[in-house]
PDB file of C-alpha atoms and ligand atoms in Angstrom:
ATOM      1  CA  UNK Z 259       0.000   0.000   0.000  1.00  0.00           C
ATOM      2  CA  UNK Z 260       1.323   3.458  -0.875  1.00  0.00           C
ATOM      3  CA  UNK Z 261       2.515   5.452   2.111  1.00  0.00           C
ATOM      4  CA  UNK Z 262       0.734   8.702   2.897  1.00  0.00           C
ATOM      5  CA  UNK Z 263       3.226  11.490   2.132  1.00  0.00           C
ATOM      6  CA  UNK Z 264       2.038  13.651   5.012  1.00  0.00           C
ATOM      7  CA  UNK Z 265       1.764  10.991   7.686  1.00  0.00           C
ATOM      8  CA  UNK Z 266       5.068   9.253   6.932  1.00  0.00           C
ATOM      9  CA  UNK Z 267       7.258  12.331   6.606  1.00  0.00           C
ATOM     10  CA  UNK Z 268      10.035  12.791   9.144  1.00  0.00           C
ATOM     11  CA  UNK Z 269       8.866  15.108  11.888  1.00  0.00           C
ATOM     12  CA  UNK Z 270      10.751  16.618  14.788  1.00  0.00           C
ATOM     13  CA  UNK Z 271      11.234  13.987  17.495  1.00  0.00           C
ATOM     14  CA  UNK Z 272      10.853  14.657  21.197  1.00  0.00           C
ATOM     15  CA  UNK Z 273      14.590  13.972  21.880  1.00  0.00           C
ATOM     16  CA  UNK Z 274      15.483  16.516  19.169  1.00  0.00           C
ATOM     17  CA  UNK Z 275      13.216  19.104  20.795  1.00  0.00           C
ATOM     18  CA  UNK Z 276      14.870  18.541  24.179  1.00  0.00           C
ATOM     19  CA  UNK Z 277      18.341  18.664  22.580  1.00  0.00           C
ATOM     20  CA  UNK Z 278      17.633  22.003  20.872  1.00  0.00           C
ATOM     21  CA  UNK Z 279      15.132  23.734  23.140  1.00  0.00           C
ATOM     22  CA  UNK Z 280      15.459  21.867  26.423  1.00  0.00           C
ATOM     23  CA  UNK Z 281      17.251  24.541  28.446  1.00  0.00           C
ATOM     24  CA  UNK Z 282      16.372  28.139  29.253  1.00  0.00           C
ATOM     25  CA  UNK Z 283      19.702  29.256  27.775  1.00  0.00           C
ATOM     26  CA  UNK Z 284      19.097  27.489  24.419  1.00  0.00           C
ATOM     27  CA  UNK Z 285      15.655  29.058  24.087  1.00  0.00           C
ATOM     28  CA  UNK Z 286      16.956  32.492  25.089  1.00  0.00           C
ATOM     29  CA  UNK Z 287      19.654  32.365  22.410  1.00  0.00           C
ATOM     30  CA  UNK Z 288      17.081  31.536  19.740  1.00  0.00           C
ATOM     31  CA  UNK Z 289      14.627  34.238  20.808  1.00  0.00           C
ATOM     32  CA  UNK Z 290      17.358  36.853  21.180  1.00  0.00           C
ATOM     33  CA  UNK Z 291      18.557  36.131  17.622  1.00  0.00           C
ATOM     34  CA  UNK Z 292      14.991  36.462  16.283  1.00  0.00           C
ATOM     35  CA  UNK Z 293      14.157  39.642  18.161  1.00  0.00           C
ATOM     36  CA  UNK Z 294      17.477  41.455  17.891  1.00  0.00           C
ATOM     37  CA  UNK Z 295      19.584  39.826  15.142  1.00  0.00           C
ATOM     38  CA  UNK Z 296      22.138  42.674  15.275  1.00  0.00           C
ATOM     39  CA  UNK Z 297      22.125  43.032  19.070  1.00  0.00           C
ATOM     40  CA  UNK Z 298      19.737  44.594  21.598  1.00  0.00           C
ATOM     41  CA  UNK Z 299      17.799  47.684  20.510  1.00  0.00           C
ATOM     42  CA  UNK Z 300      15.736  49.490  23.151  1.00  0.00           C
ATOM     43  CA  UNK Z 301      12.047  49.177  22.213  1.00  0.00           C
ATOM     44  CA  UNK Z 302      11.412  52.618  23.691  1.00  0.00           C
ATOM     45  CA  UNK Z 303      14.304  54.863  22.528  1.00  0.00           C
ATOM     46  CA  UNK Z 304      16.024  52.613  19.947  1.00  0.00           C
ATOM     47  CA  UNK Z 305      19.469  52.988  21.545  1.00  0.00           C
ATOM     48  CA  UNK Z 306      21.685  49.913  21.700  1.00  0.00           C
ATOM     49  CA  UNK Z 307      23.699  50.551  24.909  1.00  0.00           C
ATOM     50  CA  UNK Z 308      22.405  48.268  27.670  1.00  0.00           C
ATOM     51  CA  UNK Z 309      23.149  46.030  30.610  1.00  0.00           C
ATOM     52  CA  UNK Z 310      21.755  42.559  31.329  1.00  0.00           C
ATOM     53  CA  UNK Z 311      20.697  40.893  34.550  1.00  0.00           C
ATOM     54  CA  UNK Z 312      18.643  37.919  35.768  1.00  0.00           C
ATOM     55  CA  UNK Z 313      15.635  37.911  38.043  1.00  0.00           C
ATOM     56  CA  UNK Z 314      13.823  34.659  38.908  1.00  0.00           C
ATOM     57  CA  UNK Z 315      15.950  32.897  36.267  1.00  0.00           C
ATOM     58  CA  UNK Z 316      14.663  35.231  33.560  1.00  0.00           C
ATOM     59  CA  UNK Z 317      16.993  37.380  31.451  1.00  0.00           C
ATOM     60  CA  UNK Z 318      16.337  41.138  31.524  1.00  0.00           C
ATOM     61  CA  UNK Z 319      17.791  44.046  29.567  1.00  0.00           C
ATOM     62  CA  UNK Z 320      18.142  47.593  30.822  1.00  0.00           C
ATOM     63  CA  UNK Z 321      18.640  50.439  28.365  1.00  0.00           C
ATOM     64  CA  UNK Z 322      21.612  52.639  29.311  1.00  0.00           C
ATOM     65  CA  UNK Z 323      19.925  55.753  27.860  1.00  0.00           C
ATOM     66  CA  UNK Z 324      16.325  55.698  29.115  1.00  0.00           C
ATOM     67  CA  UNK Z 325      16.673  52.977  31.809  1.00  0.00           C
ATOM     68  CA  UNK Z 326      13.801  51.003  30.281  1.00  0.00           C
ATOM     69  CA  UNK Z 327      13.771  47.377  31.396  1.00  0.00           C
ATOM     70  CA  UNK Z 328      12.404  44.486  29.352  1.00  0.00           C
ATOM     71  CA  UNK Z 329      12.736  40.745  28.984  1.00  0.00           C
ATOM     72  CA  UNK Z 330      12.833  38.577  25.872  1.00  0.00           C
ATOM     73  CA  UNK Z 331       9.069  38.084  26.054  1.00  0.00           C
ATOM     74  CA  UNK Z 332       8.197  41.757  26.640  1.00  0.00           C
ATOM     75  CA  UNK Z 333       6.099  43.104  23.795  1.00  0.00           C
ATOM     76  CA  UNK Z 334       5.266  39.592  22.566  1.00  0.00           C
ATOM     77  CA  UNK Z 335       2.228  37.402  22.952  1.00  0.00           C
ATOM     78  CA  UNK Z 336       3.985  35.668  25.879  1.00  0.00           C
ATOM     79  CA  UNK Z 337       4.521  38.923  27.766  1.00  0.00           C
ATOM     80  CA  UNK Z 338       2.373  38.219  30.821  1.00  0.00           C
ATOM     81  CA  UNK Z 339       3.446  34.583  31.169  1.00  0.00           C
ATOM     82  CA  UNK Z 340       5.728  33.401  33.946  1.00  0.00           C
ATOM     83  CA  UNK Z 341       6.341  30.033  32.284  1.00  0.00           C
ATOM     84  CA  UNK Z 342       9.972  29.241  31.456  1.00  0.00           C
ATOM     85  CA  UNK Z 343      10.697  29.462  27.728  1.00  0.00           C
ATOM     86  CA  UNK Z 344      11.301  25.686  27.251  1.00  0.00           C
ATOM     87  CA  UNK Z 345       7.682  25.039  28.287  1.00  0.00           C
ATOM     88  CA  UNK Z 346       6.452  27.371  25.548  1.00  0.00           C
ATOM     89  CA  UNK Z 347       8.590  25.604  22.981  1.00  0.00           C
ATOM     90  CA  UNK Z 348       7.351  22.219  24.181  1.00  0.00           C
ATOM     91  CA  UNK Z 349       3.733  23.415  24.026  1.00  0.00           C
ATOM     92  CA  UNK Z 350       4.227  24.656  20.468  1.00  0.00           C
ATOM     93  CA  UNK Z 351       5.875  21.362  19.538  1.00  0.00           C
ATOM     94  CA  UNK Z 352       3.002  19.313  20.948  1.00  0.00           C
ATOM     95  CA  UNK Z 353       0.442  21.479  19.179  1.00  0.00           C
ATOM     96  CA  UNK Z 354       2.145  21.184  15.803  1.00  0.00           C
ATOM     97  CA  UNK Z 355       3.225  17.522  15.689  1.00  0.00           C
ATOM     98  CA  UNK Z 356       0.060  15.779  16.854  1.00  0.00           C
ATOM     99  CA  UNK Z 357      -2.086  14.229  14.132  1.00  0.00           C
ATOM    100  CA  UNK Z 358      -5.203  15.482  15.852  1.00  0.00           C
ATOM    101  CA  UNK Z 359      -5.640  18.595  17.941  1.00  0.00           C
ATOM    102  CA  UNK Z 360      -4.194  18.584  21.430  1.00  0.00           C
ATOM    103  CA  UNK Z 361      -6.634  19.603  24.147  1.00  0.00           C
ATOM    104  CA  UNK Z 362      -5.753  21.976  26.967  1.00  0.00           C
ATOM    105  CA  UNK Z 363      -6.231  19.040  29.325  1.00  0.00           C
ATOM    106  CA  UNK Z 364      -3.526  17.040  27.514  1.00  0.00           C
ATOM    107  CA  UNK Z 365      -1.228  20.078  27.519  1.00  0.00           C
ATOM    108  CA  UNK Z 366      -1.791  20.452  31.258  1.00  0.00           C
ATOM    109  CA  UNK Z 367      -0.602  16.868  31.799  1.00  0.00           C
ATOM    110  CA  UNK Z 368       2.341  17.040  29.398  1.00  0.00           C
ATOM    111  CA  UNK Z 369       3.615  20.400  30.653  1.00  0.00           C
ATOM    112  CA  UNK Z 370       2.884  19.962  34.347  1.00  0.00           C
ATOM    113  CA  UNK Z 371       0.968  23.253  34.591  1.00  0.00           C
ATOM    114  CA  UNK Z 372      -2.484  24.159  35.882  1.00  0.00           C
ATOM    115  CA  UNK Z 373      -5.495  23.819  33.597  1.00  0.00           C
ATOM    116  CA  UNK Z 374      -6.085  27.601  33.319  1.00  0.00           C
ATOM    117  CA  UNK Z 375      -2.426  28.071  32.362  1.00  0.00           C
ATOM    118  CA  UNK Z 376      -2.630  25.293  29.747  1.00  0.00           C
ATOM    119  CA  UNK Z 377      -5.857  26.729  28.340  1.00  0.00           C
ATOM    120  CA  UNK Z 378      -4.400  30.200  28.072  1.00  0.00           C
ATOM    121  CA  UNK Z 379      -1.148  29.145  26.427  1.00  0.00           C
ATOM    122  CA  UNK Z 380      -3.049  26.961  23.965  1.00  0.00           C
ATOM    123  CA  UNK Z 381      -5.282  29.871  22.985  1.00  0.00           C
ATOM    124  CA  UNK Z 382      -2.336  32.247  22.660  1.00  0.00           C
ATOM    125  CA  UNK Z 383      -0.564  29.811  20.356  1.00  0.00           C
ATOM    126  CA  UNK Z 384      -3.775  29.320  18.365  1.00  0.00           C
ATOM    127  CA  UNK Z 385      -4.026  33.099  18.053  1.00  0.00           C
ATOM    128  CA  UNK Z 386      -0.550  33.211  16.495  1.00  0.00           C
ATOM    129  CA  UNK Z 387      -1.690  30.587  13.983  1.00  0.00           C
ATOM    130  CA  UNK Z 388      -4.835  32.595  13.185  1.00  0.00           C
ATOM    131  CA  UNK Z 389      -2.825  35.774  12.592  1.00  0.00           C
ATOM    132  CA  UNK Z 390      -0.316  33.895  10.468  1.00  0.00           C
ATOM    133  CA  UNK Z 391      -3.125  32.664   8.197  1.00  0.00           C
ATOM    134  CA  UNK Z 392      -5.138  35.907   8.200  1.00  0.00           C
ATOM    135  CA  UNK Z 393      -3.907  37.055   4.799  1.00  0.00           C
ATOM    136  CA  UNK Z 394      -4.214  33.651   3.124  1.00  0.00           C
ATOM    137  CA  UNK Z 395      -5.675  33.835  -0.376  1.00  0.00           C
ATOM    138  CA  UNK Z 396      -6.645  30.976  -2.652  1.00  0.00           C
ATOM    139  CA  UNK Z 397      -6.325  30.994  -6.421  1.00  0.00           C
ATOM    140  CA  UNK Z 398      -6.818  28.657  -9.391  1.00  0.00           C
ATOM    141  CA  UNK Z 399      -9.309  25.834  -8.830  1.00  0.00           C
ATOM    142  CA  UNK Z 400     -11.046  26.245  -5.440  1.00  0.00           C
ATOM    143  CA  UNK Z 401     -13.658  23.859  -4.027  1.00  0.00           C
ATOM    144  CA  UNK Z 402     -15.996  25.387  -1.455  1.00  0.00           C
ATOM    145  CA  UNK Z 403     -18.637  23.954   0.864  1.00  0.00           C
ATOM    146  CA  UNK Z 404     -20.721  24.979   3.841  1.00  0.00           C
ATOM    147  CA  UNK Z 405     -20.489  23.186   7.179  1.00  0.00           C
ATOM    148  CA  UNK Z 406     -21.197  23.558  10.882  1.00  0.00           C
ATOM    149  CA  UNK Z 407     -19.091  23.318  14.000  1.00  0.00           C
ATOM    150  CA  UNK Z 408     -20.725  21.789  17.032  1.00  0.00           C
ATOM    151  CA  UNK Z 409     -24.411  21.522  17.565  1.00  0.00           C
ATOM    152  CA  UNK Z 410     -24.258  18.225  19.385  1.00  0.00           C
ATOM    153  CA  UNK Z 411     -24.240  19.533  22.902  1.00  0.00           C
ATOM    154  CA  UNK Z 412     -26.368  17.330  25.112  1.00  0.00           C
ATOM    155  CA  UNK Z 413     -29.597  18.834  26.271  1.00  0.00           C
ATOM    156  CA  UNK Z 414     -29.528  21.462  23.549  1.00  0.00           C
ATOM    157  CA  UNK Z 415     -31.562  21.700  20.404  1.00  0.00           C
ATOM    158  CA  UNK Z 416     -30.362  19.502  17.581  1.00  0.00           C
ATOM    159  CA  UNK Z 417     -29.737  20.599  14.016  1.00  0.00           C
ATOM    160  CA  UNK Z 418     -29.702  24.084  12.542  1.00  0.00           C
ATOM    161  CA  UNK Z 419     -31.465  25.654  15.512  1.00  0.00           C
ATOM    162  CA  UNK Z 420     -28.864  24.633  18.070  1.00  0.00           C
ATOM    163  CA  UNK Z 421     -27.511  27.731  19.838  1.00  0.00           C
ATOM    164  CA  UNK Z 422     -23.997  26.263  19.842  1.00  0.00           C
ATOM    165  CA  UNK Z 423     -23.978  25.393  16.144  1.00  0.00           C
ATOM    166  CA  UNK Z 424     -21.669  27.651  14.187  1.00  0.00           C
ATOM    167  CA  UNK Z 425     -21.702  27.950  10.392  1.00  0.00           C
ATOM    168  CA  UNK Z 426     -18.430  28.145   8.479  1.00  0.00           C
ATOM    169  CA  UNK Z 427     -17.218  27.809   4.919  1.00  0.00           C
ATOM    170  CA  UNK Z 428     -14.359  25.545   3.911  1.00  0.00           C
ATOM    171  CA  UNK Z 429     -12.506  26.417   0.714  1.00  0.00           C
ATOM    172  CA  UNK Z 430      -9.708  24.255  -0.652  1.00  0.00           C
ATOM    173  CA  UNK Z 431      -7.357  25.307  -3.443  1.00  0.00           C
ATOM    174  CA  UNK Z 432      -6.532  22.257  -5.553  1.00  0.00           C
ATOM    175  CA  UNK Z 433      -4.343  21.302  -8.449  1.00  0.00           C
ATOM    176  CA  UNK Z 434      -6.081  20.935 -11.817  1.00  0.00           C
ATOM    177  CA  UNK Z 435      -6.564  17.232 -11.037  1.00  0.00           C
ATOM    178  CA  UNK Z 436      -8.278  18.094  -7.731  1.00  0.00           C
ATOM    179  CA  UNK Z 437      -5.428  17.366  -5.280  1.00  0.00           C
ATOM    180  CA  UNK Z 438      -5.612  19.674  -2.227  1.00  0.00           C
ATOM    181  CA  UNK Z 439      -2.976  22.411  -1.942  1.00  0.00           C
ATOM    182  CA  UNK Z 440      -4.029  24.931   0.749  1.00  0.00           C
ATOM    183  CA  UNK Z 441      -7.274  25.747   2.536  1.00  0.00           C
ATOM    184  CA  UNK Z 442      -9.208  28.587   4.108  1.00  0.00           C
ATOM    185  CA  UNK Z 443     -11.770  28.111   6.871  1.00  0.00           C
ATOM    186  CA  UNK Z 444     -13.997  31.000   7.814  1.00  0.00           C
ATOM    187  CA  UNK Z 445     -16.722  31.235  10.426  1.00  0.00           C
ATOM    188  CA  UNK Z 446     -19.581  33.132   8.763  1.00  0.00           C
ATOM    189  CA  UNK Z 447     -23.298  32.888   7.896  1.00  0.00           C
ATOM    190  CA  UNK Z 448     -24.336  31.443   4.554  1.00  0.00           C
ATOM    191  CA  UNK Z 449     -25.631  34.692   3.079  1.00  0.00           C
ATOM    192  CA  UNK Z 450     -24.730  36.313  -0.222  1.00  0.00           C
ATOM    193  CA  UNK Z 451     -23.193  39.354   1.499  1.00  0.00           C
ATOM    194  CA  UNK Z 452     -21.040  37.155   3.669  1.00  0.00           C
ATOM    195  CA  UNK Z 453     -19.850  34.935   0.786  1.00  0.00           C
ATOM    196  CA  UNK Z 454     -19.095  38.016  -1.306  1.00  0.00           C
ATOM    197  CA  UNK Z 455     -16.959  39.397   1.544  1.00  0.00           C
ATOM    198  CA  UNK Z 456     -15.201  36.027   1.833  1.00  0.00           C
ATOM    199  CA  UNK Z 457     -14.482  35.984  -1.920  1.00  0.00           C
ATOM    200  CA  UNK Z 458     -13.071  39.517  -1.840  1.00  0.00           C
ATOM    201  CA  UNK Z 459     -10.801  38.739   1.100  1.00  0.00           C
ATOM    202  CA  UNK Z 460      -9.760  35.145   0.532  1.00  0.00           C
ATOM    203  CA  UNK Z 461      -9.875  34.510  -3.229  1.00  0.00           C
ATOM    204  CA  UNK Z 462      -7.492  35.973  -5.790  1.00  0.00           C
ATOM    205  CA  UNK Z 463      -8.192  35.996  -9.534  1.00  0.00           C
ATOM    206  CA  UNK Z 464      -7.746  34.063 -11.680  1.00  0.00           C
ATOM    207  CA  UNK Z 465      -9.803  31.604  -9.696  1.00  0.00           C
ATOM    208  CA  UNK Z 466     -12.691  29.263 -10.346  1.00  0.00           C
ATOM    209  CA  UNK Z 467     -14.934  28.489  -7.406  1.00  0.00           C
ATOM    210  CA  UNK Z 468     -16.432  25.002  -7.556  1.00  0.00           C
ATOM    211  CA  UNK Z 469     -19.550  24.668  -5.398  1.00  0.00           C
ATOM    212  CA  UNK Z 470     -22.811  22.808  -5.038  1.00  0.00           C
ATOM    213  CA  UNK Z 471     -26.111  24.543  -5.743  1.00  0.00           C
ATOM    214  CA  UNK Z 472     -26.337  26.486  -2.471  1.00  0.00           C
ATOM    215  CA  UNK Z 473     -27.662  29.914  -3.477  1.00  0.00           C
ATOM    216  CA  UNK Z 474     -25.239  32.075  -1.490  1.00  0.00           C
ATOM    217  CA  UNK Z 475     -22.226  30.889  -3.532  1.00  0.00           C
ATOM    218  CA  UNK Z 476     -23.557  32.759  -6.588  1.00  0.00           C
ATOM    219  CA  UNK Z 477     -22.456  35.904  -4.723  1.00  0.00           C
ATOM    220  CA  UNK Z 478     -18.968  35.498  -6.237  1.00  0.00           C
ATOM    221  CA  UNK Z 479     -20.387  36.693  -9.584  1.00  0.00           C
ATOM    222  CA  UNK Z 480     -19.143  40.217  -9.972  1.00  0.00           C
ATOM    223  CA  UNK Z 481     -16.030  39.758  -7.856  1.00  0.00           C
ATOM    224  CA  UNK Z 482     -13.915  38.650 -10.821  1.00  0.00           C
ATOM    225  CA  UNK Z 483     -14.024  35.009  -9.704  1.00  0.00           C
ATOM    226  CA  UNK Z 484     -15.455  32.369 -12.066  1.00  0.00           C
ATOM    227  CA  UNK Z 485     -18.092  30.075 -10.621  1.00  0.00           C
ATOM    228  CA  UNK Z 486     -18.760  26.457 -11.528  1.00  0.00           C
ATOM    229  CA  UNK Z 487     -21.655  24.952  -9.643  1.00  0.00           C
ATOM    230  CA  UNK Z 488     -22.860  21.375  -9.644  1.00  0.00           C
ATOM    231  CA  UNK Z 489     -26.388  20.573  -8.627  1.00  0.00           C
ATOM    232  CA  UNK Z 490     -26.423  17.626  -6.261  1.00  0.00           C
ATOM    233  CA  UNK Z 491     -29.217  16.048  -4.303  1.00  0.00           C
ATOM    234  CA  UNK Z 492     -27.394  16.920  -1.087  1.00  0.00           C
ATOM    235  CA  UNK Z 493     -26.428  14.633   1.805  1.00  0.00           C
ATOM    236  CA  UNK Z 494     -24.281  11.580   1.112  1.00  0.00           C
ATOM    237  CA  UNK Z 495     -24.430  11.880  -2.683  1.00  0.00           C
ATOM    238  CA  UNK Z 496     -23.034  15.416  -2.413  1.00  0.00           C
ATOM    239  CA  UNK Z 497     -20.210  14.182  -0.177  1.00  0.00           C
ATOM    240  CA  UNK Z 498     -19.234  11.595  -2.808  1.00  0.00           C
ATOM    241  CA  UNK Z 499     -19.444  13.967  -5.778  1.00  0.00           C
ATOM    242  CA  UNK Z 500     -16.036  13.922  -7.517  1.00  0.00           C
ATOM    243  CA  UNK Z 501     -16.049  17.701  -7.940  1.00  0.00           C
ATOM    244  CA  UNK Z 502     -15.954  18.196  -4.163  1.00  0.00           C
ATOM    245  CA  UNK Z 503     -13.596  15.433  -3.156  1.00  0.00           C
ATOM    246  CA  UNK Z 504     -10.873  17.700  -1.745  1.00  0.00           C
ATOM    247  CA  UNK Z 505     -13.194  19.879   0.329  1.00  0.00           C
ATOM    248  CA  UNK Z 506     -15.208  16.917   1.557  1.00  0.00           C
ATOM    249  CA  UNK Z 507     -12.065  15.079   2.626  1.00  0.00           C
ATOM    250  CA  UNK Z 508     -10.945  18.224   4.447  1.00  0.00           C
ATOM    251  CA  UNK Z 509     -14.322  18.555   6.192  1.00  0.00           C
ATOM    252  CA  UNK Z 510     -14.195  14.886   7.217  1.00  0.00           C
ATOM    253  CA  UNK Z 511     -10.740  15.387   8.716  1.00  0.00           C
ATOM    254  CA  UNK Z 512     -11.826  18.534  10.565  1.00  0.00           C
ATOM    255  CA  UNK Z 513     -14.768  16.712  12.071  1.00  0.00           C
ATOM    256  CA  UNK Z 514     -12.630  13.759  13.171  1.00  0.00           C
ATOM    257  CA  UNK Z 515      -9.915  16.011  14.510  1.00  0.00           C
ATOM    258  CA  UNK Z 516     -12.195  18.251  16.553  1.00  0.00           C
ATOM    259  CA  UNK Z 517     -14.680  15.665  17.778  1.00  0.00           C
ATOM    260  CA  UNK Z 518     -11.897  13.377  19.003  1.00  0.00           C
ATOM    261  CA  UNK Z 519     -10.392  16.171  21.075  1.00  0.00           C
ATOM    262  CA  UNK Z 520     -13.194  18.469  22.081  1.00  0.00           C
ATOM    263  CA  UNK Z 521     -16.439  17.081  23.370  1.00  0.00           C
ATOM    264  CA  UNK Z 522     -18.151  20.399  23.864  1.00  0.00           C
ATOM    265  CA  UNK Z 523     -16.935  23.949  23.874  1.00  0.00           C
ATOM    266  CA  UNK Z 524     -18.132  27.406  23.113  1.00  0.00           C
ATOM    267  CA  UNK Z 525     -17.854  27.168  19.328  1.00  0.00           C
ATOM    268  CA  UNK Z 526     -19.569  30.496  18.880  1.00  0.00           C
ATOM    269  CA  UNK Z 527     -16.966  32.314  20.922  1.00  0.00           C
ATOM    270  CA  UNK Z 528     -13.827  30.471  19.865  1.00  0.00           C
ATOM    271  CA  UNK Z 529     -14.841  28.810  16.597  1.00  0.00           C
ATOM    272  CA  UNK Z 530     -12.637  30.951  14.355  1.00  0.00           C
ATOM    273  CA  UNK Z 531      -9.635  30.314  16.570  1.00  0.00           C
ATOM    274  CA  UNK Z 532     -10.090  26.537  16.308  1.00  0.00           C
ATOM    275  CA  UNK Z 533     -10.698  26.786  12.569  1.00  0.00           C
ATOM    276  CA  UNK Z 534      -7.587  28.943  12.215  1.00  0.00           C
ATOM    277  CA  UNK Z 535      -5.524  26.298  13.965  1.00  0.00           C
ATOM    278  CA  UNK Z 536      -6.845  23.548  11.690  1.00  0.00           C
ATOM    279  CA  UNK Z 537      -6.166  25.749   8.643  1.00  0.00           C
ATOM    280  CA  UNK Z 538      -2.620  26.552   9.796  1.00  0.00           C
ATOM    281  CA  UNK Z 539      -1.731  22.921  10.495  1.00  0.00           C
ATOM    282  CA  UNK Z 540      -3.196  21.781   7.168  1.00  0.00           C
ATOM    283  CA  UNK Z 541      -1.345  24.441   5.189  1.00  0.00           C
ATOM    284  CA  UNK Z 542       1.934  23.541   6.938  1.00  0.00           C
ATOM    285  CA  UNK Z 543       1.403  19.774   6.711  1.00  0.00           C
ATOM    286  CA  UNK Z 544       4.525  19.124   4.614  1.00  0.00           C
ATOM    287  CA  UNK Z 545       6.800  21.059   6.979  1.00  0.00           C
ATOM    288  CA  UNK Z 546       6.747  18.988  10.148  1.00  0.00           C
ATOM    289  CA  UNK Z 547      10.493  19.409  10.724  1.00  0.00           C
ATOM    290  CA  UNK Z 548      10.500  23.190  10.420  1.00  0.00           C
ATOM    291  CA  UNK Z 549       7.050  24.087  11.735  1.00  0.00           C
ATOM    292  CA  UNK Z 550       8.157  24.567  15.363  1.00  0.00           C
ATOM    293  CA  UNK Z 551      10.831  27.104  14.414  1.00  0.00           C
ATOM    294  CA  UNK Z 552       8.431  28.951  12.092  1.00  0.00           C
ATOM    295  CA  UNK Z 553       5.658  29.103  14.657  1.00  0.00           C
ATOM    296  CA  UNK Z 554       7.970  30.122  17.511  1.00  0.00           C
ATOM    297  CA  UNK Z 555       9.581  32.869  15.423  1.00  0.00           C
ATOM    298  CA  UNK Z 556       6.140  34.198  14.490  1.00  0.00           C
ATOM    299  CA  UNK Z 557       4.979  34.004  18.104  1.00  0.00           C
ATOM    300  CA  UNK Z 558       7.886  36.135  19.324  1.00  0.00           C
ATOM    301  CA  UNK Z 559       6.985  38.733  16.707  1.00  0.00           C
ATOM    302  CA  UNK Z 560       3.310  38.806  17.680  1.00  0.00           C
ATOM    303  CA  UNK Z 561       2.200  41.662  19.910  1.00  0.00           C
ATOM    304  CA  UNK Z 562       0.450  40.919  23.224  1.00  0.00           C
ATOM    305  CA  UNK Z 563      -3.241  40.253  22.850  1.00  0.00           C
ATOM    306  CA  UNK Z 564      -5.007  39.742  26.179  1.00  0.00           C
ATOM    307  CA  UNK Z 565      -7.529  36.979  25.856  1.00  0.00           C
ATOM    308  CA  UNK Z 566     -10.680  37.514  27.848  1.00  0.00           C
ATOM    309  CA  UNK Z 567     -11.792  34.074  28.863  1.00  0.00           C
ATOM    310  CA  UNK Z 568     -14.796  32.441  30.358  1.00  0.00           C
ATOM    311  CA  UNK Z 569     -13.094  29.352  31.614  1.00  0.00           C
ATOM    312  CA  UNK Z 570     -16.229  27.814  33.016  1.00  0.00           C
ATOM    313  CA  UNK Z 571     -17.487  27.371  29.466  1.00  0.00           C
ATOM    314  CA  UNK Z 572     -14.324  25.541  28.444  1.00  0.00           C
ATOM    315  CA  UNK Z 573     -14.484  22.553  30.763  1.00  0.00           C
ATOM    316  CA  UNK Z 574     -13.871  20.014  28.029  1.00  0.00           C
ATOM    317  CA  UNK Z 575     -11.491  21.780  25.646  1.00  0.00           C
TER     318      UNK Z 575
HETATM  319 ZN1   ZN N 973      15.908  53.188  25.874  1.00  0.00          ZN
END
């Protein structure tokens, strides 16, 4: 049987992660080189003269001109965290190498931190992934379909009316012979205005959108994107239609990935963040050896974004 190119590629092993990012000093050297490749520059006055000191095993810099003090995580998404840097690298490794999504509960166990800490670091890392993918545009042949996150919360209403059911569109750029290349997932209602906005943001001409007969997809007419729609009878026959094989496979994988990890969570509030993570991991699926470095470098260039959380709603994430 032919080996799956994605699943059998050489990833980054746990011993390699500990060899490269196992100590505070190793992580500090990496982050320092990313943040200040030509040496420290004061974020406040842009002078380079400085002194360095340690407090609670964390490296600090003090500007000789304006006396401003900062650490390697100051001004980054990790700014308010007290976790040692190797834990952040390990968290990013776990979140990028797993075949399915890693829950905050698993991160808590692997990292030896409290659940709220694990939840917060997971969401911060997901936020980096979302920002990284924010400008993603698809071109050429693009399959699109509508789908829902959630809606199976016990005790709630089933189907379309469920208050926790969140609509999103999945669009997959393919080769001419329908092999998936990259994808975009976007939480949005299935209205013409919304699909038109999606097309303007996430599709780049020349592109041909391949969809089923759902009315809202006709909204791409007038945006410079060609539209090829196939009338199906819906349900299982639609899922097997050869024109939608790439997007249907992607939707199947998303469902498996999320349902195996998350039993119930506030999709409405955090849906786009989870979709962004799935999109990021899919689009980086051939880069398992370099993905940790890429993600970490991006994370240390991402500005702080306080995440207001309602942890009680996240009991099973
Ligand atoms: Zn300064």
